[in-house]
Amino acid sequence: MLQEFKDFIAKGNVMDMAVGIIIGAAFTAIVSSLVADLINPIIGLFMGGIDFTNMYATLSGTVAEGASLEAARESGAAVFAYGSFIMAIINFLIIAFVVFMLVRYVNKAKEAAAKEEEAAEEAPAGPSEVDLLVEIRDALKK
């Protein structure tokens, strides 16, 4: 069983997946910062200072007027945090767009490589070495 586990871990797919997960986690942190620190303030500026992260509705319990989402949660009130959901959607759309652009770039690179390979295969082949030697021999006989 231990040997099977070692074989499983040593497979290339498992290692590729592990690298992908690690890079994905780091990428998620970058996108979260991008949304929270750059995009959120711009959206808030255009929408009159609205901050999505603190948009919520109190379902039960008491929360001071104008309290932040964090303060409402700490008070023990049940809150419907729709602003956090909006931010999650924005994060998803940004990540999906970046992944789309990455896949698009990789596909274009693959197509270009395939076209170059196809052009190399279609290039007219010159006379072979044997053909040249036969021509030389024939020319010398004359």
PDB file of C-alpha atoms in Angstrom:
ATOM      1  CA  MET A   1       0.000   0.000   0.000  1.00  0.00           C
ATOM      2  CA  LEU A   2       2.863   2.362   0.831  1.00  0.00           C
ATOM      3  CA  GLN A   3       4.494   1.659  -2.537  1.00  0.00           C
ATOM      4  CA  GLU A   4       1.210   2.376  -4.352  1.00  0.00           C
ATOM      5  CA  PHE A   5       0.964   5.688  -2.485  1.00  0.00           C
ATOM      6  CA  LYS A   6       4.533   6.597  -3.506  1.00  0.00           C
ATOM      7  CA  ASP A   7       3.721   5.747  -7.132  1.00  0.00           C
ATOM      8  CA  PHE A   8       0.571   7.883  -6.967  1.00  0.00           C
ATOM      9  CA  ILE A   9       2.427  10.888  -5.548  1.00  0.00           C
ATOM     10  CA  ALA A  10       5.278  10.501  -8.040  1.00  0.00           C
ATOM     11  CA  LYS A  11       2.951  10.750 -11.044  1.00  0.00           C
ATOM     12  CA  GLY A  12       3.322  13.960 -13.024  1.00  0.00           C
ATOM     13  CA  ASN A  13      -0.377  14.801 -12.874  1.00  0.00           C
ATOM     14  CA  VAL A  14      -0.423  14.935  -9.083  1.00  0.00           C
ATOM     15  CA  MET A  15       2.596  17.213  -8.974  1.00  0.00           C
ATOM     16  CA  ASP A  16       1.157  19.461 -11.685  1.00  0.00           C
ATOM     17  CA  MET A  17      -2.100  19.683  -9.766  1.00  0.00           C
ATOM     18  CA  ALA A  18      -0.274  20.567  -6.544  1.00  0.00           C
ATOM     19  CA  VAL A  19       1.649  23.351  -8.279  1.00  0.00           C
ATOM     20  CA  GLY A  20      -1.594  24.615  -9.810  1.00  0.00           C
ATOM     21  CA  ILE A  21      -3.322  24.723  -6.431  1.00  0.00           C
ATOM     22  CA  ILE A  22      -0.440  26.606  -4.820  1.00  0.00           C
ATOM     23  CA  ILE A  23      -0.279  29.152  -7.640  1.00  0.00           C
ATOM     24  CA  GLY A  24      -4.075  29.420  -7.589  1.00  0.00           C
ATOM     25  CA  ALA A  25      -4.057  30.248  -3.887  1.00  0.00           C
ATOM     26  CA  ALA A  26      -1.454  32.966  -4.422  1.00  0.00           C
ATOM     27  CA  PHE A  27      -3.382  34.275  -7.428  1.00  0.00           C
ATOM     28  CA  THR A  28      -6.577  34.415  -5.348  1.00  0.00           C
ATOM     29  CA  ALA A  29      -4.820  36.598  -2.784  1.00  0.00           C
ATOM     30  CA  ILE A  30      -3.686  38.955  -5.548  1.00  0.00           C
ATOM     31  CA  VAL A  31      -7.176  39.177  -7.049  1.00  0.00           C
ATOM     32  CA  SER A  32      -8.761  39.708  -3.633  1.00  0.00           C
ATOM     33  CA  SER A  33      -6.386  42.584  -2.996  1.00  0.00           C
ATOM     34  CA  LEU A  34      -7.043  43.977  -6.469  1.00  0.00           C
ATOM     35  CA  VAL A  35     -10.788  43.975  -5.857  1.00  0.00           C
ATOM     36  CA  ALA A  36     -10.704  45.193  -2.261  1.00  0.00           C
ATOM     37  CA  ASP A  37      -7.969  47.807  -2.623  1.00  0.00           C
ATOM     38  CA  LEU A  38      -8.356  49.071  -6.197  1.00  0.00           C
ATOM     39  CA  ILE A  39     -11.673  48.178  -7.798  1.00  0.00           C
ATOM     40  CA  ASN A  40     -13.924  48.600  -4.754  1.00  0.00           C
ATOM     41  CA  PRO A  41     -12.902  52.231  -4.159  1.00  0.00           C
ATOM     42  CA  ILE A  42     -13.378  53.065  -7.856  1.00  0.00           C
ATOM     43  CA  ILE A  43     -16.838  51.474  -7.910  1.00  0.00           C
ATOM     44  CA  GLY A  44     -17.660  53.266  -4.671  1.00  0.00           C
ATOM     45  CA  LEU A  45     -16.499  56.564  -6.178  1.00  0.00           C
ATOM     46  CA  PHE A  46     -18.793  56.187  -9.184  1.00  0.00           C
ATOM     47  CA  MET A  47     -21.702  55.032  -7.028  1.00  0.00           C
ATOM     48  CA  GLY A  48     -21.453  57.878  -4.537  1.00  0.00           C
ATOM     49  CA  GLY A  49     -19.210  56.334  -1.898  1.00  0.00           C
ATOM     50  CA  ILE A  50     -21.047  53.007  -1.561  1.00  0.00           C
ATOM     51  CA  ASP A  51     -18.905  50.295   0.050  1.00  0.00           C
ATOM     52  CA  PHE A  52     -20.187  46.853  -0.912  1.00  0.00           C
ATOM     53  CA  THR A  53     -18.286  45.063   1.826  1.00  0.00           C
ATOM     54  CA  ASN A  54     -20.399  46.656   4.557  1.00  0.00           C
ATOM     55  CA  MET A  55     -23.782  46.147   2.896  1.00  0.00           C
ATOM     56  CA  TYR A  56     -25.959  43.820   4.941  1.00  0.00           C
ATOM     57  CA  ALA A  57     -29.441  43.392   6.349  1.00  0.00           C
ATOM     58  CA  THR A  58     -30.051  42.417   9.959  1.00  0.00           C
ATOM     59  CA  LEU A  59     -32.225  39.317  10.200  1.00  0.00           C
ATOM     60  CA  SER A  60     -32.337  39.054  13.983  1.00  0.00           C
ATOM     61  CA  GLY A  61     -30.656  40.730  16.905  1.00  0.00           C
ATOM     62  CA  THR A  62     -29.768  44.353  17.503  1.00  0.00           C
ATOM     63  CA  VAL A  63     -27.090  46.224  15.637  1.00  0.00           C
ATOM     64  CA  ALA A  64     -26.162  49.886  16.081  1.00  0.00           C
ATOM     65  CA  GLU A  65     -27.153  52.114  13.174  1.00  0.00           C
ATOM     66  CA  GLY A  66     -24.312  52.382  10.626  1.00  0.00           C
ATOM     67  CA  ALA A  67     -22.235  49.614  12.217  1.00  0.00           C
ATOM     68  CA  SER A  68     -19.828  47.749   9.966  1.00  0.00           C
ATOM     69  CA  LEU A  69     -20.494  44.170   8.933  1.00  0.00           C
ATOM     70  CA  GLU A  70     -17.723  42.971  11.213  1.00  0.00           C
ATOM     71  CA  ALA A  71     -19.237  44.811  14.182  1.00  0.00           C
ATOM     72  CA  ALA A  72     -22.669  43.386  13.385  1.00  0.00           C
ATOM     73  CA  ARG A  73     -21.281  39.858  13.291  1.00  0.00           C
ATOM     74  CA  GLU A  74     -19.377  40.390  16.544  1.00  0.00           C
ATOM     75  CA  SER A  75     -22.578  41.541  18.256  1.00  0.00           C
ATOM     76  CA  GLY A  76     -24.067  38.125  17.580  1.00  0.00           C
ATOM     77  CA  ALA A  77     -26.779  39.354  15.237  1.00  0.00           C
ATOM     78  CA  ALA A  78     -27.811  37.247  12.259  1.00  0.00           C
ATOM     79  CA  VAL A  79     -26.951  39.274   9.187  1.00  0.00           C
ATOM     80  CA  PHE A  80     -27.657  38.807   5.488  1.00  0.00           C
ATOM     81  CA  ALA A  81     -24.332  39.993   4.010  1.00  0.00           C
ATOM     82  CA  TYR A  82     -25.299  40.631   0.389  1.00  0.00           C
ATOM     83  CA  GLY A  83     -22.382  43.057  -0.080  1.00  0.00           C
ATOM     84  CA  SER A  84     -19.891  40.251   0.540  1.00  0.00           C
ATOM     85  CA  PHE A  85     -21.724  38.192  -2.061  1.00  0.00           C
ATOM     86  CA  ILE A  86     -21.457  41.030  -4.581  1.00  0.00           C
ATOM     87  CA  MET A  87     -17.726  41.208  -3.919  1.00  0.00           C
ATOM     88  CA  ALA A  88     -17.412  37.430  -4.390  1.00  0.00           C
ATOM     89  CA  ILE A  89     -19.129  37.778  -7.776  1.00  0.00           C
ATOM     90  CA  ILE A  90     -16.741  40.569  -8.778  1.00  0.00           C
ATOM     91  CA  ASN A  91     -13.777  38.417  -7.683  1.00  0.00           C
ATOM     92  CA  PHE A  92     -15.101  35.497  -9.723  1.00  0.00           C
ATOM     93  CA  LEU A  93     -15.615  37.617 -12.839  1.00  0.00           C
ATOM     94  CA  ILE A  94     -12.089  39.018 -12.641  1.00  0.00           C
ATOM     95  CA  ILE A  95     -10.544  35.568 -12.126  1.00  0.00           C
ATOM     96  CA  ALA A  96     -12.657  34.107 -14.942  1.00  0.00           C
ATOM     97  CA  PHE A  97     -11.587  36.923 -17.287  1.00  0.00           C
ATOM     98  CA  VAL A  98      -7.889  36.465 -16.479  1.00  0.00           C
ATOM     99  CA  VAL A  99      -8.131  32.690 -16.944  1.00  0.00           C
ATOM    100  CA  PHE A 100      -9.988  33.256 -20.249  1.00  0.00           C
ATOM    101  CA  MET A 101      -7.219  35.577 -21.451  1.00  0.00           C
ATOM    102  CA  LEU A 102      -4.554  33.072 -20.368  1.00  0.00           C
ATOM    103  CA  VAL A 103      -6.259  30.173 -22.175  1.00  0.00           C
ATOM    104  CA  ARG A 104      -6.790  32.371 -25.238  1.00  0.00           C
ATOM    105  CA  TYR A 105      -3.073  33.266 -25.303  1.00  0.00           C
ATOM    106  CA  VAL A 106      -1.997  29.637 -24.875  1.00  0.00           C
ATOM    107  CA  ASN A 107      -4.341  28.524 -27.675  1.00  0.00           C
ATOM    108  CA  LYS A 108      -2.955  31.200 -30.011  1.00  0.00           C
ATOM    109  CA  ALA A 109       0.592  30.122 -29.198  1.00  0.00           C
ATOM    110  CA  LYS A 110      -0.306  26.472 -29.901  1.00  0.00           C
ATOM    111  CA  GLU A 111      -1.952  27.420 -33.212  1.00  0.00           C
ATOM    112  CA  ALA A 112       1.105  29.442 -34.264  1.00  0.00           C
ATOM    113  CA  ALA A 113       3.415  26.541 -33.404  1.00  0.00           C
ATOM    114  CA  ALA A 114       1.200  24.129 -35.338  1.00  0.00           C
ATOM    115  CA  LYS A 115       1.203  26.434 -38.381  1.00  0.00           C
ATOM    116  CA  GLU A 116       5.006  26.695 -38.280  1.00  0.00           C
ATOM    117  CA  GLU A 117       5.303  22.929 -37.993  1.00  0.00           C
ATOM    118  CA  GLU A 118       2.843  22.457 -40.866  1.00  0.00           C
ATOM    119  CA  ALA A 119       4.750  24.952 -43.027  1.00  0.00           C
ATOM    120  CA  ALA A 120       8.001  23.122 -42.298  1.00  0.00           C
ATOM    121  CA  GLU A 121       6.426  19.822 -43.351  1.00  0.00           C
ATOM    122  CA  GLU A 122       5.007  21.318 -46.563  1.00  0.00           C
ATOM    123  CA  ALA A 123       8.302  22.887 -47.642  1.00  0.00           C
ATOM    124  CA  PRO A 124       9.445  21.297 -50.885  1.00  0.00           C
ATOM    125  CA  ALA A 125      12.134  18.778 -50.236  1.00  0.00           C
ATOM    126  CA  GLY A 126      15.226  19.237 -52.379  1.00  0.00           C
ATOM    127  CA  PRO A 127      16.964  16.404 -54.112  1.00  0.00           C
ATOM    128  CA  SER A 128      18.283  13.750 -51.810  1.00  0.00           C
ATOM    129  CA  GLU A 129      21.968  13.055 -51.366  1.00  0.00           C
ATOM    130  CA  VAL A 130      21.691   9.985 -53.566  1.00  0.00           C
ATOM    131  CA  ASP A 131      20.021  12.006 -56.349  1.00  0.00           C
ATOM    132  CA  LEU A 132      22.851  14.559 -56.252  1.00  0.00           C
ATOM    133  CA  LEU A 133      25.495  11.850 -56.412  1.00  0.00           C
ATOM    134  CA  VAL A 134      23.750  10.223 -59.383  1.00  0.00           C
ATOM    135  CA  GLU A 135      23.664  13.596 -61.184  1.00  0.00           C
ATOM    136  CA  ILE A 136      27.376  14.143 -60.488  1.00  0.00           C
ATOM    137  CA  ARG A 137      28.196  10.648 -61.735  1.00  0.00           C
ATOM    138  CA  ASP A 138      26.169  11.191 -64.902  1.00  0.00           C
ATOM    139  CA  ALA A 139      27.813  14.567 -65.494  1.00  0.00           C
ATOM    140  CA  LEU A 140      31.285  13.045 -65.101  1.00  0.00           C
ATOM    141  CA  LYS A 141      30.470  10.275 -67.610  1.00  0.00           C
ATOM    142  CA  LYS A 142      29.774  12.869 -70.327  1.00  0.00           C
TER     143      LYS A 142
END
